[in-house]
């Protein structure tokens, strides 16, 4: 290791004296580890909240419901309020100037704009 | 909070051994920052970004672990191409405990732990943390580090309790905590959080920064490499604010008046103007011209030398050939073959034709005019003597020669024919031109009129054909693009296909009985460009007419779209030199558009209530009467990193006022320090002598296991 890297102490030592089980013992080198963790979705599923009484608060049911108010539509490009939607790209736009720009946009940019508000078509 | 990228690397604390084993270690395990310190102290000892990176060390090739942010200058020793920052969090729940272990390792190591972590630990978690996550964390702390006892608490509540002690909020209140990945509203009654009434929306500072980053990189695709996560975070902290009234603020910017201009911020990227190419001086120009001239002269000399060389070569060849001819003339007929045996010629005729060829190329090389190539006075039978001789009286060699002669004869005949045709055509055109000229001279106006009519007709014909093929779009390729309708030609083809399939299915099949039936396939075929030749002819005629009209009619302007259709298909932006403005990143609407996602999560496609509505939901979930709710709204406490956004409190207050009944009491306060108060509150809490009553010991853990953690519920008032 380079001296400045060592002196900055940025690299975590492989073995630490205060640990009972070292990292290298827990995850031996060369062995395929596979995936030993669950995503939050899987964690929540495994908790089996539906079997618990409904009035008891848990991670899932404290989540806030959708807004009661109708969602406003904003222009995807400029952020202004958007009265129009382009039927071809389904992007929202505020005025004809923006419309012109939308029509000139490449496909990947259109998809990225749609992804921003979680409206892109995901092909699987 | 200082921007993470400039945060100094925490130094290792030297005084770990000074603390007695009863002093708890307090950890605020936040979504973005990990803080660790001692109970009873005013500030955490160590804090760093809660991320792990496992790059490969370039020199040694081994994989190393780096926790938190680093000096970018040192990262050049590591190969980070295949790794990125990894967080142990999914939303606000720890799920990757391998990463968590690296982070804890680093935290304890920086705190100065030497032989053992023999201190009680108080760690923050999210409210109603899934049991799986909590038990894994306990397992990690107990079994890997041998911690004697641990306690878990909610950060927002610790923050609230601290500010309650500071006198900023009451015993009953509402903690609004907008953190890195989630926002919570937690009602607090009698000093304890009411879990069944709390409310979470999965939106936080991460989403604000990410939205800003995405918007800017879409707005400035050329500067995408400059718009990093760290920079966006910095921009957010420096420039973003929450609009009191989002709609009116938008209108302000839409009108683009002075106030909007004042509110616009600009980030100038590093840019050095390109050095102007200086105008060359007079001498320089002269020097260059001389150089060019010299080079040209050299080339000319070379060409001349090559030419003279060729001329001498040809002359030599001609001389030798003439000598040979003389030799043949001198000797008797039977010995001719023996004389010619050393050369590549077999007969006198061949020799003569070779001489002729060489003379011609010599003339050409010398630049003299060529003689007419074909001597018409030589009869064909003489030139190609073998052609008319029957095959069976010829030797194999002569047969070969005969084949050659036949080939030569046919080609020369073909050439002659073509020439004759060309001459005829020219004569015809001449005649036509003359006729037209006569017509023009006869009646110029009428002639011009006719010409114009003809021109217009042709134009229309070509245009309509084009429209038929491309459906009037500028799509010259003829393909059907996204959302475009089929062109008329394609439609016709579709109609034919469907009707053919439909008709064939029923009744007696008489297809093919008539010859015309088979024409259908020709029409159906995909490249049904049957009249392409006609089109070409039309276009040539059109070009001729245009030329003629331009010649005789001074007012005539050719239709531009037809003449230069190819040239104008794409409009290219004019090249212009780059200026400093091209390297500016302008923040106008983005300044308040990005933080607005906290109030309207719908903007980024998260279908949940925003911060202001959440308080209403939380109050609705409370099973208390209205007087209690009024009491609670008197102390609405805002904490978490997003509380630092300017304008968030007034906006929240305005939002809540809309939900609450008219004239009900309302007071919104901000935490003394929205970032650090959670840790500080926890440190104060852990310092109380009764803290040990709220912890879980390692013995209990091994005895009861997960059940213990399920029942565990910390009391905040002790």
mmCIF file of C-alpha atoms in Angstrom, chain A residues 1-2 4-5 8-13 16-21 23 26-27 33 36-41 43-44 47 49 55 57-69 71-72 74-81 88-89 94-95 107 109 111-113 116-118, chain B residues 9 57 64-65 70 74-75 77-78 90-93 95-96 98 101-102 105-106 108-110 113-117 128 130-132 140 143-146 195-196 198-202 214-215 217-218 221 246 250 254 482 589 593 600 602-605 607-609 613 617 621:
data_model
loop_
_atom_site.group_PDB
_atom_site.id
_atom_site.type_symbol
_atom_site.label_atom_id
_atom_site.label_comp_id
_atom_site.label_asym_id
_atom_site.label_seq_id
_atom_site.Cartn_x
_atom_site.Cartn_y
_atom_site.Cartn_z
ATOM 1 C CA UNK A 1 0.000 0.000 0.000
ATOM 2 C CA UNK A 2 1.112 3.513 -0.726
ATOM 3 C CA UNK A 4 -0.354 8.219 1.964
ATOM 4 C CA UNK A 5 -3.068 5.587 1.847
ATOM 5 C CA UNK A 8 -4.884 8.330 5.950
ATOM 6 C CA UNK A 9 -6.133 5.105 7.635
ATOM 7 C CA UNK A 10 -8.909 4.927 5.108
ATOM 8 C CA UNK A 11 -8.732 1.198 4.588
ATOM 9 C CA UNK A 12 -10.447 -0.897 7.204
ATOM 10 C CA UNK A 13 -8.045 -3.453 8.713
ATOM 11 C CA UNK A 16 -9.867 -6.057 14.488
ATOM 12 C CA UNK A 17 -8.883 -6.962 18.043
ATOM 13 C CA UNK A 18 -12.227 -6.075 19.598
ATOM 14 C CA UNK A 19 -14.268 -8.521 17.538
ATOM 15 C CA UNK A 20 -15.145 -12.009 18.658
ATOM 16 C CA UNK A 21 -15.663 -13.267 15.130
ATOM 17 C CA UNK A 23 -14.887 -10.872 9.043
ATOM 18 C CA UNK A 26 -17.498 -15.291 8.916
ATOM 19 C CA UNK A 27 -17.095 -14.991 5.168
ATOM 20 C CA UNK A 33 -21.355 -16.409 -0.563
ATOM 21 C CA UNK A 36 -27.562 -14.042 2.377
ATOM 22 C CA UNK A 37 -29.779 -11.020 2.829
ATOM 23 C CA UNK A 38 -33.360 -10.150 2.057
ATOM 24 C CA UNK A 39 -34.773 -7.052 0.506
ATOM 25 C CA UNK A 40 -37.111 -4.953 2.582
ATOM 26 C CA UNK A 41 -40.038 -6.322 0.634
ATOM 27 C CA UNK A 43 -38.413 -8.925 5.132
ATOM 28 C CA UNK A 44 -41.840 -7.396 5.432
ATOM 29 C CA UNK A 47 -42.889 -10.803 9.150
ATOM 30 C CA UNK A 49 -48.137 -8.952 9.528
ATOM 31 C CA UNK A 55 -54.980 -2.458 15.416
ATOM 32 C CA UNK A 57 -49.007 -0.877 14.699
ATOM 33 C CA UNK A 58 -46.325 -2.453 12.543
ATOM 34 C CA UNK A 59 -43.938 -1.388 9.829
ATOM 35 C CA UNK A 60 -46.520 -1.766 7.104
ATOM 36 C CA UNK A 61 -49.658 -0.271 8.548
ATOM 37 C CA UNK A 62 -48.061 2.928 9.782
ATOM 38 C CA UNK A 63 -47.447 3.858 6.174
ATOM 39 C CA UNK A 64 -49.415 6.889 5.014
ATOM 40 C CA UNK A 65 -52.262 6.395 2.573
ATOM 41 C CA UNK A 66 -52.436 8.113 -0.835
ATOM 42 C CA UNK A 67 -53.188 11.796 -0.775
ATOM 43 C CA UNK A 68 -56.840 12.804 -0.572
ATOM 44 C CA UNK A 69 -56.324 15.622 -3.021
ATOM 45 C CA UNK A 71 -52.659 15.133 -7.905
ATOM 46 C CA UNK A 72 -51.647 18.151 -9.901
ATOM 47 C CA UNK A 74 -46.739 19.397 -13.873
ATOM 48 C CA UNK A 75 -44.761 19.820 -17.022
ATOM 49 C CA UNK A 76 -42.079 17.171 -17.214
ATOM 50 C CA UNK A 77 -39.574 19.500 -18.776
ATOM 51 C CA UNK A 78 -40.082 22.892 -17.185
ATOM 52 C CA UNK A 79 -41.949 22.017 -13.997
ATOM 53 C CA UNK A 80 -44.764 24.482 -14.669
ATOM 54 C CA UNK A 81 -48.368 23.432 -14.397
ATOM 55 C CA UNK A 88 -47.379 10.036 -28.493
ATOM 56 C CA UNK A 89 -44.854 10.176 -25.668
ATOM 57 C CA UNK A 94 -46.944 23.465 -20.312
ATOM 58 C CA UNK A 95 -46.969 25.295 -23.639
ATOM 59 C CA UNK A 107 -36.406 8.220 -27.080
ATOM 60 C CA UNK A 109 -34.518 11.009 -22.796
ATOM 61 C CA UNK A 111 -38.069 7.459 -21.070
ATOM 62 C CA UNK A 112 -35.851 9.088 -18.470
ATOM 63 C CA UNK A 113 -38.324 11.912 -18.020
ATOM 64 C CA UNK A 116 -38.694 10.489 -12.987
ATOM 65 C CA UNK A 117 -42.355 10.299 -12.136
ATOM 66 C CA UNK A 118 -42.427 6.510 -12.273
ATOM 67 C CA UNK B 9 -11.868 11.818 7.791
ATOM 68 C CA UNK B 57 -6.305 -1.972 -4.636
ATOM 69 C CA UNK B 64 -10.175 -3.648 0.497
ATOM 70 C CA UNK B 65 -12.962 -2.108 2.500
ATOM 71 C CA UNK B 70 -12.759 9.685 1.239
ATOM 72 C CA UNK B 74 -6.445 9.004 -2.701
ATOM 73 C CA UNK B 75 -9.021 7.020 -4.635
ATOM 74 C CA UNK B 77 -4.898 3.958 -6.011
ATOM 75 C CA UNK B 78 -8.094 1.926 -6.151
ATOM 76 C CA UNK B 90 -33.292 -0.389 2.202
ATOM 77 C CA UNK B 91 -35.563 2.615 2.837
ATOM 78 C CA UNK B 92 -35.023 3.116 6.573
ATOM 79 C CA UNK B 93 -34.516 -0.527 7.515
ATOM 80 C CA UNK B 95 -31.057 -5.177 5.479
ATOM 81 C CA UNK B 96 -27.466 -5.838 4.441
ATOM 82 C CA UNK B 98 -22.431 -7.493 5.993
ATOM 83 C CA UNK B 101 -20.723 -4.927 10.083
ATOM 84 C CA UNK B 102 -18.094 -3.044 8.094
ATOM 85 C CA UNK B 105 -16.190 -2.132 12.614
ATOM 86 C CA UNK B 106 -15.075 1.211 11.398
ATOM 87 C CA UNK B 108 -15.775 1.182 16.911
ATOM 88 C CA UNK B 109 -12.271 1.299 15.507
ATOM 89 C CA UNK B 110 -12.426 5.090 15.130
ATOM 90 C CA UNK B 113 -11.841 0.284 20.834
ATOM 91 C CA UNK B 114 -8.863 -1.932 21.566
ATOM 92 C CA UNK B 115 -9.528 -5.325 23.061
ATOM 93 C CA UNK B 116 -13.268 -5.519 23.538
ATOM 94 C CA UNK B 117 -16.442 -3.468 23.136
ATOM 95 C CA UNK B 128 -41.735 -0.232 14.280
ATOM 96 C CA UNK B 130 -39.346 -5.178 11.379
ATOM 97 C CA UNK B 131 -38.371 -7.864 13.847
ATOM 98 C CA UNK B 132 -36.056 -9.513 11.353
ATOM 99 C CA UNK B 140 -24.517 -8.884 15.174
ATOM 100 C CA UNK B 143 -22.323 -12.373 18.882
ATOM 101 C CA UNK B 144 -19.724 -10.593 16.819
ATOM 102 C CA UNK B 145 -18.771 -7.772 19.153
ATOM 103 C CA UNK B 146 -19.712 -9.304 22.520
ATOM 104 C CA UNK B 195 -47.005 4.161 17.669
ATOM 105 C CA UNK B 196 -50.494 3.323 16.450
ATOM 106 C CA UNK B 198 -47.782 7.512 13.652
ATOM 107 C CA UNK B 199 -47.452 7.794 9.949
ATOM 108 C CA UNK B 200 -44.682 7.206 7.433
ATOM 109 C CA UNK B 201 -44.171 8.337 3.851
ATOM 110 C CA UNK B 202 -41.289 6.879 1.934
ATOM 111 C CA UNK B 214 -31.828 13.728 -12.565
ATOM 112 C CA UNK B 215 -33.433 16.997 -13.600
ATOM 113 C CA UNK B 217 -28.560 15.900 -15.939
ATOM 114 C CA UNK B 218 -31.553 15.837 -18.264
ATOM 115 C CA UNK B 221 -26.780 16.337 -20.994
ATOM 116 C CA UNK B 246 -45.978 26.393 -4.961
ATOM 117 C CA UNK B 250 -44.403 28.653 -10.441
ATOM 118 C CA UNK B 254 -43.387 31.271 -15.769
ATOM 119 C CA UNK B 482 -43.250 5.497 -33.688
ATOM 120 C CA UNK B 589 -37.586 26.326 -10.982
ATOM 121 C CA UNK B 593 -39.401 22.119 -7.510
ATOM 122 C CA UNK B 600 -46.320 16.279 -3.227
ATOM 123 C CA UNK B 602 -46.877 12.298 -6.524
ATOM 124 C CA UNK B 603 -44.425 14.408 -8.489
ATOM 125 C CA UNK B 604 -41.948 11.540 -8.462
ATOM 126 C CA UNK B 605 -44.556 8.837 -8.698
ATOM 127 C CA UNK B 607 -48.566 7.706 -4.279
ATOM 128 C CA UNK B 608 -48.553 8.792 -0.647
ATOM 129 C CA UNK B 609 -49.533 11.840 1.326
ATOM 130 C CA UNK B 613 -51.267 15.894 5.005
ATOM 131 C CA UNK B 617 -53.609 11.598 9.053
ATOM 132 C CA UNK B 621 -55.438 8.122 13.857
#
